[in-house]
């Protein structure tokens, strides 16, 4: 049978709402509340759990564990014998009744534990019941017995919030048509994954920012418009800041790749805009209640963007534009260049920024070398910094949260990048005048997104926000 020790995470199916508490400020009306080990001994585990316990539910792609009292036949664990039922969005009941199978099964004979994942991404802020049927067989091929459910387990009756959980689970099982075959079940709620970004998006959409500034170049000590005819650019020197306080390496941007489609790119331009910053100095976004709370603005960032416009006459309404998201360790001075002429050949401009923590340090510069004209210096817009204090600025340094919140990884760096891209869209919407003639040069009604690798990850979040808008 399936183990059902409600006092032990490893002794019962997980995730489970037994390890959460009521929190009426959250959209799920719950908050994760995992027990902590001896924090004097397992310091990093306690740091990780402290972060996890700020969430209002469990992962939408959870690693599900089901421990058994003895050996089973792993091949009997299929989407027919073990599956998830969606009990609906906590507030709207949307998705109720949807069934989700399992995949990536792994059997651990040392602990008699089956591990798997859902066969699809689960809906956010929704309740799910995991159903284990007697279609699962023991090592001898016999159906597993019904687990000692919570009603039968004296050891877990006094567990925190156990009464509410036991009632909710019992109701969920009764709602399951084939409940007579249920050998075990557990109930859990998925976290609210998009709440903060949706709230920030609404703030951005309601704002009217100052137009993007293209007067960011310097030539002979004077400010100049950083818009260059592609045919006039001989090379662009990249002085990338690689160490603190001021160490640099010099390379050249891949200008030859603009000839993948010869003559397609008309102009290369650089500009600045201000984007709201929600990350603290430790590179995390403070948690707030997902229903009643709001993300806390920490300040603003002045960001540099790079733009390639097509050659030829500008169409009525301006050029359609594709925002391109570069990959991990890359910058806007890499992959966006390789696609710019292809997009331009189809009449589409290419717009890019550096991801949080990428592009070297903030002191980096570009030196635009032009035929028959003086060089122009442009800020490179690096977003990396010496986060670990070793003097070097690595290619991705600053995208991850600092200790003691290292479990966050790049989550908040990418959420901030999505915020920056939403603000960039708003800049296009209010009018982006590249050539300074007073008319917008990009079409605010035709904005697209393309990305690769890391750019596909934060791009998914970005596109989801646009769909919600």
Short mmCIF file of C-alpha atoms in Angstrom, two decimals:
data_model
loop_
_atom_site.label_atom_id
_atom_site.label_comp_id
_atom_site.label_asym_id
_atom_site.label_seq_id
_atom_site.Cartn_x
_atom_site.Cartn_y
_atom_site.Cartn_z
CA UNK A 1 0.00 0.00 0.00
CA UNK A 2 0.93 3.64 -0.26
CA UNK A 3 2.43 5.08 2.91
CA UNK A 4 0.32 7.79 4.55
CA UNK A 5 2.33 9.19 7.45
CA UNK A 6 1.02 12.76 7.61
CA UNK A 7 3.84 13.89 9.88
CA UNK A 8 6.66 13.04 7.44
CA UNK A 9 7.21 14.42 3.94
CA UNK A 10 9.07 11.27 2.91
CA UNK A 11 6.43 9.09 4.51
CA UNK A 12 3.49 10.17 2.35
CA UNK A 13 2.79 11.37 -1.21
CA UNK A 14 4.23 14.79 -1.93
CA UNK A 15 3.42 17.60 -2.70
CA UNK A 16 0.51 17.85 -0.31
CA UNK A 17 -1.51 20.67 1.23
CA UNK A 18 -0.80 19.04 4.57
CA UNK A 19 2.41 21.03 4.35
CA UNK A 20 0.74 24.39 3.86
CA UNK A 21 -1.33 26.74 6.00
CA UNK A 22 -4.24 29.13 5.43
CA UNK A 23 -3.28 32.57 4.16
CA UNK A 24 -6.25 34.67 3.06
CA UNK A 25 -4.01 37.29 1.47
CA UNK A 26 -2.99 34.86 -1.27
CA UNK A 27 -4.95 33.95 -4.37
CA UNK A 28 -4.77 30.28 -3.35
CA UNK A 29 -5.81 31.10 0.24
CA UNK A 30 -2.78 29.04 1.26
CA UNK A 31 0.95 29.37 1.89
CA UNK A 32 3.58 26.64 1.84
CA UNK A 33 4.77 25.71 5.32
CA UNK A 34 7.44 23.02 5.06
CA UNK A 35 9.09 21.89 8.30
CA UNK A 36 12.70 22.90 8.80
CA UNK A 37 15.57 20.64 9.85
CA UNK A 38 18.23 21.53 12.41
CA UNK A 39 19.27 24.90 10.98
CA UNK A 40 22.54 24.90 12.90
CA UNK A 41 23.58 21.81 10.95
CA UNK A 42 21.72 22.11 7.63
CA UNK A 43 22.11 25.81 7.02
CA UNK A 44 21.53 25.90 3.26
CA UNK A 45 18.48 23.62 3.54
CA UNK A 46 16.93 26.04 5.98
CA UNK A 47 17.73 28.98 3.69
CA UNK A 48 16.04 27.20 0.80
CA UNK A 49 12.96 26.27 2.82
CA UNK A 50 12.62 29.85 4.05
CA UNK A 51 12.27 30.96 0.41
CA UNK A 52 9.92 28.10 -0.51
CA UNK A 53 7.71 28.93 2.46
CA UNK A 54 6.94 32.35 0.96
CA UNK A 55 5.12 30.69 -1.97
CA UNK A 56 1.34 30.38 -2.08
CA UNK A 57 1.42 26.86 -3.49
CA UNK A 58 3.54 24.17 -5.05
CA UNK A 59 5.19 24.02 -8.45
CA UNK A 60 3.16 23.88 -11.64
CA UNK A 61 5.64 21.23 -12.79
CA UNK A 62 6.13 19.31 -9.55
CA UNK A 63 8.35 16.33 -8.87
CA UNK A 64 5.80 13.98 -7.32
CA UNK A 65 6.89 11.25 -4.90
CA UNK A 66 4.76 8.30 -3.75
CA UNK A 67 6.29 5.98 -1.11
CA UNK A 68 5.05 2.40 -0.72
CA UNK A 69 5.25 -0.08 2.13
CA UNK A 70 6.91 -2.64 -0.15
CA UNK A 71 8.11 -3.34 -3.65
CA UNK A 72 5.76 -2.76 -6.59
CA UNK A 73 5.84 -3.49 -10.31
CA UNK A 74 7.04 -0.13 -11.74
CA UNK A 75 5.57 -0.98 -15.13
CA UNK A 76 2.09 -0.94 -13.60
CA UNK A 77 2.45 2.76 -12.82
CA UNK A 78 0.94 4.42 -15.90
CA UNK A 79 -1.37 7.33 -16.67
CA UNK A 80 -4.26 4.86 -16.34
CA UNK A 81 -3.37 3.75 -12.82
CA UNK A 82 -1.93 7.04 -11.48
CA UNK A 83 -3.09 10.49 -12.57
CA UNK A 84 -4.05 13.98 -11.49
CA UNK A 85 -7.49 15.57 -11.50
CA UNK A 86 -7.86 19.32 -11.65
CA UNK A 87 -10.32 20.55 -9.02
CA UNK A 88 -10.30 24.01 -10.57
CA UNK A 89 -8.84 27.45 -10.11
CA UNK A 90 -9.24 28.38 -6.44
CA UNK A 91 -11.18 31.55 -7.28
CA UNK A 92 -12.98 30.66 -10.52
CA UNK A 93 -13.07 26.82 -10.65
CA UNK A 94 -11.77 27.07 -14.24
CA UNK A 95 -10.24 23.79 -15.40
CA UNK A 96 -12.37 21.62 -13.10
CA UNK A 97 -12.38 17.98 -14.14
CA UNK A 98 -9.34 18.07 -16.42
CA UNK A 99 -7.29 14.90 -16.13
CA UNK A 100 -3.48 14.92 -16.40
CA UNK A 101 -1.36 11.81 -16.82
CA UNK A 102 2.20 11.21 -15.66
CA UNK A 103 5.62 10.74 -17.25
CA UNK A 104 9.35 10.50 -16.42
CA UNK A 105 8.76 7.67 -13.98
CA UNK A 106 11.59 6.57 -11.72
CA UNK A 107 11.46 3.72 -9.19
CA UNK A 108 13.81 3.82 -6.19
CA UNK A 109 13.97 0.26 -4.77
CA UNK A 110 16.03 1.39 -1.75
CA UNK A 111 13.12 3.43 -0.38
CA UNK A 112 10.22 1.81 -2.30
CA UNK A 113 9.38 5.23 -3.73
CA UNK A 114 7.96 6.05 -7.16
CA UNK A 115 8.90 9.46 -8.58
CA UNK A 116 7.30 11.09 -11.62
CA UNK A 117 6.12 14.36 -13.16
CA UNK A 118 2.78 15.44 -14.63
CA UNK A 119 2.43 14.86 -18.35
CA UNK A 120 1.54 18.53 -18.86
CA UNK A 121 2.24 21.84 -17.16
CA UNK A 122 -0.36 22.29 -14.42
CA UNK A 123 -2.55 25.37 -14.18
CA UNK A 124 -1.48 27.99 -11.68
CA UNK A 125 -3.39 28.72 -8.43
CA UNK A 126 -5.43 25.54 -8.85
CA UNK A 127 -6.13 22.51 -6.68
CA UNK A 128 -5.19 19.03 -7.87
CA UNK A 129 -5.85 15.62 -6.40
CA UNK A 130 -3.36 12.85 -7.11
CA UNK A 131 -5.17 9.55 -7.57
CA UNK A 132 -3.37 6.23 -7.10
CA UNK A 133 -5.64 3.33 -8.09
CA UNK A 134 -5.40 -0.38 -7.43
CA UNK A 135 -4.25 -0.69 -11.02
CA UNK A 136 -0.80 -0.37 -9.46
CA UNK A 137 0.49 -3.89 -8.72
CA UNK A 138 2.85 -5.21 -6.13
CA UNK A 139 5.97 -7.19 -7.03
CA UNK A 140 3.87 -10.37 -7.21
CA UNK A 141 1.41 -8.80 -9.65
CA UNK A 142 -1.43 -8.34 -7.16
CA UNK A 143 -3.34 -5.06 -6.78
CA UNK A 144 -2.00 -2.83 -4.03
CA UNK A 145 -4.21 -2.50 -0.96
CA UNK A 146 -6.06 0.62 0.03
CA UNK A 147 -3.81 2.94 2.01
CA UNK A 148 -4.49 3.85 5.58
CA UNK A 149 -5.99 7.21 4.75
CA UNK A 150 -5.75 10.15 7.10
CA UNK A 151 -8.97 9.15 8.82
CA UNK A 152 -7.24 5.94 9.87
CA UNK A 153 -3.91 7.41 10.92
CA UNK A 154 -3.90 8.41 14.58
CA UNK A 155 -0.35 9.76 14.31
CA UNK A 156 -1.37 12.51 11.89
CA UNK A 157 -4.68 13.68 13.37
CA UNK A 158 -3.07 16.46 15.35
CA UNK A 159 -0.97 17.66 12.42
CA UNK A 160 -1.39 21.40 11.76
CA UNK A 161 -4.39 22.13 9.58
CA UNK A 162 -5.04 18.44 9.30
CA UNK A 163 -8.80 18.63 9.82
CA UNK A 164 -9.33 20.99 6.88
CA UNK A 165 -7.03 18.96 4.68
CA UNK A 166 -8.70 15.66 5.57
CA UNK A 167 -12.13 17.10 4.77
CA UNK A 168 -11.00 18.58 1.46
CA UNK A 169 -9.31 15.35 0.41
CA UNK A 170 -12.34 13.28 1.34
CA UNK A 171 -14.58 15.54 -0.75
CA UNK A 172 -12.18 15.35 -3.68
CA UNK A 173 -12.16 11.54 -3.60
CA UNK A 174 -15.96 11.40 -3.42
CA UNK A 175 -16.16 13.63 -6.47
CA UNK A 176 -14.03 11.12 -8.38
CA UNK A 177 -16.29 8.78 -10.31
CA UNK A 178 -14.08 5.75 -9.94
CA UNK A 179 -13.33 6.28 -6.26
CA UNK A 180 -13.96 2.63 -5.40
CA UNK A 181 -10.66 1.88 -7.14
CA UNK A 182 -8.79 4.62 -5.30
CA UNK A 183 -5.98 3.08 -3.28
CA UNK A 184 -4.51 6.41 -2.15
CA UNK A 185 -4.83 10.11 -2.85
CA UNK A 186 -3.29 13.43 -1.92
CA UNK A 187 -4.41 16.99 -2.49
CA UNK A 188 -2.21 19.97 -3.31
CA UNK A 189 -2.51 23.52 -4.61
CA UNK A 190 -0.28 25.00 -7.31
CA UNK A 191 1.36 28.35 -6.80
CA UNK A 192 0.41 31.64 -8.43
CA UNK A 193 3.15 31.98 -11.02
CA UNK A 194 2.20 35.19 -12.85
CA UNK A 195 0.56 37.45 -10.26
CA UNK A 196 3.46 39.88 -9.79
CA UNK A 197 4.16 40.24 -13.51
CA UNK A 198 0.48 40.82 -14.29
CA UNK A 199 0.31 43.60 -11.69
CA UNK A 200 3.50 45.21 -13.02
CA UNK A 201 2.23 44.91 -16.59
CA UNK A 202 -0.94 46.81 -15.69
CA UNK A 203 1.14 49.59 -14.14
CA UNK A 204 3.29 49.81 -17.24
CA UNK A 205 0.32 49.82 -19.61
CA UNK A 206 -1.29 52.63 -17.59
CA UNK A 207 1.85 54.80 -17.77
CA UNK A 208 3.02 57.25 -20.43
CA UNK A 209 6.82 57.20 -20.38
CA UNK A 210 9.13 59.77 -21.90
CA UNK A 211 10.13 58.85 -25.47
CA UNK A 212 13.23 56.73 -25.99
CA UNK A 213 16.39 58.82 -26.20
CA UNK A 214 18.68 58.29 -29.21
CA UNK A 215 21.02 61.17 -28.30
CA UNK A 216 23.33 58.77 -26.46
CA UNK A 217 26.44 58.96 -28.65
CA UNK A 218 29.51 61.12 -28.10
CA UNK A 219 31.77 62.41 -30.89
CA UNK A 220 34.57 64.92 -30.31
CA UNK A 221 33.09 65.64 -26.88
CA UNK A 222 29.62 66.47 -28.18
CA UNK A 223 26.39 64.51 -27.88
CA UNK A 224 25.22 62.97 -31.16
CA UNK A 225 22.34 60.81 -32.30
CA UNK A 226 23.44 57.17 -32.16
CA UNK A 227 21.83 56.21 -35.47
CA UNK A 228 24.20 54.94 -38.16
CA UNK A 229 23.75 53.93 -41.76
CA UNK A 230 24.76 50.26 -41.93
CA UNK A 231 26.71 50.92 -45.13
CA UNK A 232 28.82 53.61 -43.44
CA UNK A 233 29.88 51.46 -40.46
CA UNK A 234 33.32 49.94 -40.97
CA UNK A 235 33.45 48.24 -37.57
CA UNK A 236 32.16 48.54 -34.01
CA UNK A 237 34.68 48.07 -31.24
CA UNK A 238 33.26 46.59 -28.03
CA UNK A 239 35.11 47.60 -24.87
CA UNK A 240 33.50 45.16 -22.48
CA UNK A 241 33.96 45.64 -18.75
CA UNK A 242 35.12 42.30 -17.36
CA UNK A 243 36.35 43.25 -13.90
CA UNK A 244 35.89 45.74 -11.09
CA UNK A 245 36.63 48.51 -10.64
CA UNK A 246 37.49 49.08 -14.32
CA UNK A 247 39.01 46.23 -16.31
CA UNK A 248 38.13 45.83 -19.98
CA UNK A 249 38.63 43.54 -22.95
CA UNK A 250 38.32 44.73 -26.53
CA UNK A 251 36.61 42.79 -29.32
CA UNK A 252 34.60 43.70 -32.41
CA UNK A 253 30.88 43.21 -33.01
CA UNK A 254 29.97 40.78 -35.82
CA UNK A 255 29.14 43.43 -38.41
CA UNK A 256 29.84 41.05 -41.35
CA UNK A 257 26.76 38.96 -40.47
CA UNK A 258 24.56 41.87 -41.50
CA UNK A 259 25.39 40.73 -45.03
CA UNK A 260 23.67 37.38 -44.66
CA UNK A 261 21.07 39.17 -46.73
CA UNK A 262 23.18 41.88 -48.38
CA UNK A 263 21.80 45.40 -48.17
CA UNK A 264 18.74 44.43 -46.13
CA UNK A 265 19.66 46.43 -42.99
CA UNK A 266 19.37 50.19 -43.39
CA UNK A 267 20.37 51.58 -40.00
CA UNK A 268 21.95 50.46 -36.74
CA UNK A 269 20.73 52.52 -33.79
CA UNK A 270 21.23 52.76 -30.05
CA UNK A 271 19.05 54.45 -27.49
CA UNK A 272 18.08 54.56 -23.83
CA UNK A 273 14.89 54.26 -21.83
CA UNK A 274 13.97 53.99 -18.15
CA UNK A 275 12.49 50.75 -16.86
CA UNK A 276 10.98 50.15 -13.40
CA UNK A 277 13.21 47.98 -11.22
CA UNK A 278 11.67 45.50 -8.79
CA UNK A 279 14.86 43.67 -7.78
CA UNK A 280 16.75 44.44 -4.60
CA UNK A 281 20.54 44.71 -4.51
CA UNK A 282 20.58 40.99 -3.70
CA UNK A 283 18.90 40.32 -7.08
CA UNK A 284 15.55 39.04 -5.86
CA UNK A 285 12.03 40.42 -6.00
CA UNK A 286 10.53 40.48 -2.48
CA UNK A 287 7.50 38.22 -2.08
CA UNK A 288 4.11 39.84 -1.57
CA UNK A 289 0.63 38.43 -1.04
CA UNK A 290 -0.56 37.23 -4.42
CA UNK A 291 -4.17 38.36 -3.93
CA UNK A 292 -4.05 41.48 -1.79
CA UNK A 293 -0.41 42.51 -2.17
CA UNK A 294 1.53 44.38 -4.84
CA UNK A 295 5.17 44.18 -6.00
CA UNK A 296 7.39 46.76 -4.33
CA UNK A 297 9.13 49.16 -6.71
CA UNK A 298 12.83 49.39 -5.84
CA UNK A 299 13.78 52.16 -8.28
CA UNK A 300 14.45 52.35 -12.01
CA UNK A 301 17.12 51.22 -14.47
CA UNK A 302 18.37 53.23 -17.44
CA UNK A 303 18.69 50.62 -20.17
CA UNK A 304 20.38 50.66 -23.55
CA UNK A 305 18.66 49.05 -26.53
CA UNK A 306 19.93 48.11 -29.97
CA UNK A 307 17.80 48.50 -33.10
CA UNK A 308 18.23 47.44 -36.72
CA UNK A 309 15.84 48.99 -39.23
CA UNK A 310 15.31 47.71 -42.78
CA UNK A 311 16.64 49.52 -45.83
CA UNK A 312 14.26 51.24 -48.21
CA UNK A 313 11.21 53.43 -47.69
CA UNK A 314 9.46 53.23 -44.33
CA UNK A 315 5.96 51.76 -44.70
CA UNK A 316 2.89 53.72 -43.55
CA UNK A 317 2.59 53.31 -39.78
CA UNK A 318 6.26 52.45 -39.36
CA UNK A 319 8.32 49.29 -39.52
CA UNK A 320 6.96 46.11 -37.93
CA UNK A 321 9.43 45.14 -35.21
CA UNK A 322 10.59 41.87 -33.67
CA UNK A 323 12.09 41.94 -30.18
CA UNK A 324 14.85 39.32 -30.08
CA UNK A 325 15.80 37.60 -26.81
CA UNK A 326 19.41 36.46 -26.64
CA UNK A 327 20.65 33.33 -24.89
CA UNK A 328 22.49 32.52 -21.66
CA UNK A 329 26.07 33.97 -21.58
CA UNK A 330 25.29 35.90 -24.80
CA UNK A 331 24.28 39.56 -25.11
CA UNK A 332 22.45 41.80 -27.55
CA UNK A 333 25.78 41.95 -29.40
CA UNK A 334 25.56 38.29 -30.38
CA UNK A 335 22.53 36.42 -31.69
CA UNK A 336 20.40 39.51 -32.54
CA UNK A 337 23.01 40.43 -35.16
CA UNK A 338 22.72 37.06 -36.87
CA UNK A 339 18.97 37.44 -37.50
CA UNK A 340 18.78 41.17 -38.19
CA UNK A 341 19.33 41.02 -41.96
CA UNK A 342 16.94 38.10 -42.38
CA UNK A 343 14.20 39.96 -40.54
CA UNK A 344 15.04 43.17 -42.40
CA UNK A 345 14.74 41.37 -45.73
CA UNK A 346 11.10 40.74 -44.79
CA UNK A 347 10.57 44.36 -43.78
CA UNK A 348 10.88 43.74 -40.02
CA UNK A 349 13.08 45.75 -37.65
CA UNK A 350 15.01 43.96 -34.86
CA UNK A 351 15.08 45.33 -31.30
CA UNK A 352 17.12 43.91 -28.40
CA UNK A 353 18.34 44.60 -24.86
CA UNK A 354 20.74 42.83 -22.54
CA UNK A 355 19.31 40.35 -20.06
CA UNK A 356 19.89 41.12 -16.37
CA UNK A 357 23.48 40.10 -15.53
CA UNK A 358 24.61 39.96 -19.17
CA UNK A 359 26.70 42.12 -21.49
CA UNK A 360 29.57 42.83 -19.11
CA UNK A 361 29.75 45.67 -16.62
CA UNK A 362 27.96 49.00 -16.82
CA UNK A 363 31.14 50.90 -17.80
CA UNK A 364 31.47 49.13 -21.14
CA UNK A 365 31.33 51.16 -24.35
CA UNK A 366 31.00 50.75 -28.09
CA UNK A 367 33.28 52.64 -30.47
CA UNK A 368 31.51 53.00 -33.82
CA UNK A 369 34.06 53.40 -36.62
CA UNK A 370 32.62 55.07 -39.74
CA UNK A 371 34.00 55.65 -43.20
CA UNK A 372 35.17 59.24 -43.59
CA UNK A 373 33.83 60.39 -40.24
CA UNK A 374 34.89 60.60 -36.61
CA UNK A 375 34.25 57.63 -34.31
CA UNK A 376 31.22 57.74 -32.03
CA UNK A 377 31.29 56.36 -28.49
CA UNK A 378 28.09 54.72 -27.25
CA UNK A 379 27.35 53.16 -23.83
CA UNK A 380 27.23 49.37 -24.23
CA UNK A 381 24.49 48.84 -21.66
CA UNK A 382 26.16 46.01 -19.76
CA UNK A 383 24.08 44.66 -16.87
CA UNK A 384 26.62 42.44 -15.14
CA UNK A 385 28.48 43.28 -11.94
CA UNK A 386 30.96 41.71 -9.53
CA UNK A 387 28.34 39.95 -7.43
CA UNK A 388 30.67 37.55 -5.60
CA UNK A 389 33.37 40.14 -4.86
CA UNK A 390 36.22 38.29 -6.60
CA UNK A 391 37.02 41.21 -8.89
CA UNK A 392 35.77 39.56 -12.09
CA UNK A 393 32.50 40.16 -13.93
CA UNK A 394 31.52 36.88 -15.56
CA UNK A 395 29.25 36.60 -18.60
CA UNK A 396 26.11 35.99 -16.53
CA UNK A 397 27.07 37.47 -13.18
CA UNK A 398 24.12 39.22 -11.59
CA UNK A 399 21.27 37.25 -13.14
CA UNK A 400 21.02 34.92 -10.13
CA UNK A 401 19.88 35.79 -6.62
CA UNK A 402 22.59 36.12 -3.98
CA UNK A 403 22.84 34.02 -0.79
CA UNK A 404 20.83 33.19 1.28
CA UNK A 405 18.28 33.04 -1.56
CA UNK A 406 20.34 31.07 -4.06
CA UNK A 407 17.47 28.62 -4.61
CA UNK A 408 15.72 31.40 -6.56
CA UNK A 409 18.45 31.08 -9.20
CA UNK A 410 17.67 33.17 -12.28
CA UNK A 411 13.91 33.33 -11.67
CA UNK A 412 13.81 36.97 -10.60
CA UNK A 413 16.52 38.06 -13.00
CA UNK A 414 14.32 36.77 -15.80
CA UNK A 415 11.17 38.26 -14.31
CA UNK A 416 12.94 41.64 -14.23
CA UNK A 417 14.01 41.11 -17.84
CA UNK A 418 10.37 40.47 -18.76
CA UNK A 419 9.44 43.74 -17.01
CA UNK A 420 12.12 45.52 -19.04
CA UNK A 421 10.72 44.06 -22.26
CA UNK A 422 7.17 45.08 -21.32
CA UNK A 423 8.47 48.60 -20.74
CA UNK A 424 10.27 48.46 -24.09
CA UNK A 425 6.96 47.62 -25.79
CA UNK A 426 5.43 50.62 -24.07
CA UNK A 427 8.22 52.77 -25.48
CA UNK A 428 7.31 51.57 -28.98
CA UNK A 429 3.63 52.22 -28.27
CA UNK A 430 4.17 55.86 -27.25
CA UNK A 431 6.26 56.40 -30.38
CA UNK A 432 9.90 55.58 -31.13
CA UNK A 433 11.36 58.30 -33.36
CA UNK A 434 14.63 56.84 -34.64
CA UNK A 435 15.68 59.46 -37.20
CA UNK A 436 14.50 62.52 -35.27
CA UNK A 437 11.95 63.75 -37.79
CA UNK A 438 9.14 63.83 -35.21
CA UNK A 439 7.31 60.76 -36.54
CA UNK A 440 7.31 57.23 -35.06
CA UNK A 441 9.44 54.80 -37.08
CA UNK A 442 8.17 51.53 -35.53
CA UNK A 443 4.64 50.17 -35.89
CA UNK A 444 3.07 49.89 -32.43
CA UNK A 445 0.41 47.53 -33.82
CA UNK A 446 2.89 45.03 -35.22
CA UNK A 447 5.27 43.99 -32.44
CA UNK A 448 6.58 40.42 -32.42
CA UNK A 449 8.98 38.32 -30.36
CA UNK A 450 11.69 35.85 -31.28
CA UNK A 451 14.38 34.31 -29.10
CA UNK A 452 16.67 31.36 -28.60
CA UNK A 453 17.81 29.30 -25.60
CA UNK A 454 17.54 31.58 -22.52
CA UNK A 455 15.55 33.91 -24.74
CA UNK A 456 12.99 31.15 -25.18
CA UNK A 457 12.61 30.83 -21.40
CA UNK A 458 11.99 34.47 -20.54
CA UNK A 459 10.31 34.88 -23.91
CA UNK A 460 7.62 32.41 -22.83
CA UNK A 461 6.91 34.52 -19.75
CA UNK A 462 6.95 37.68 -21.86
CA UNK A 463 4.50 36.33 -24.43
CA UNK A 464 2.25 35.03 -21.66
CA UNK A 465 2.03 38.55 -20.24
CA UNK A 466 1.11 39.96 -23.64
CA UNK A 467 -1.58 37.29 -24.01
CA UNK A 468 -3.02 38.20 -20.60
CA UNK A 469 -3.07 41.86 -21.63
#
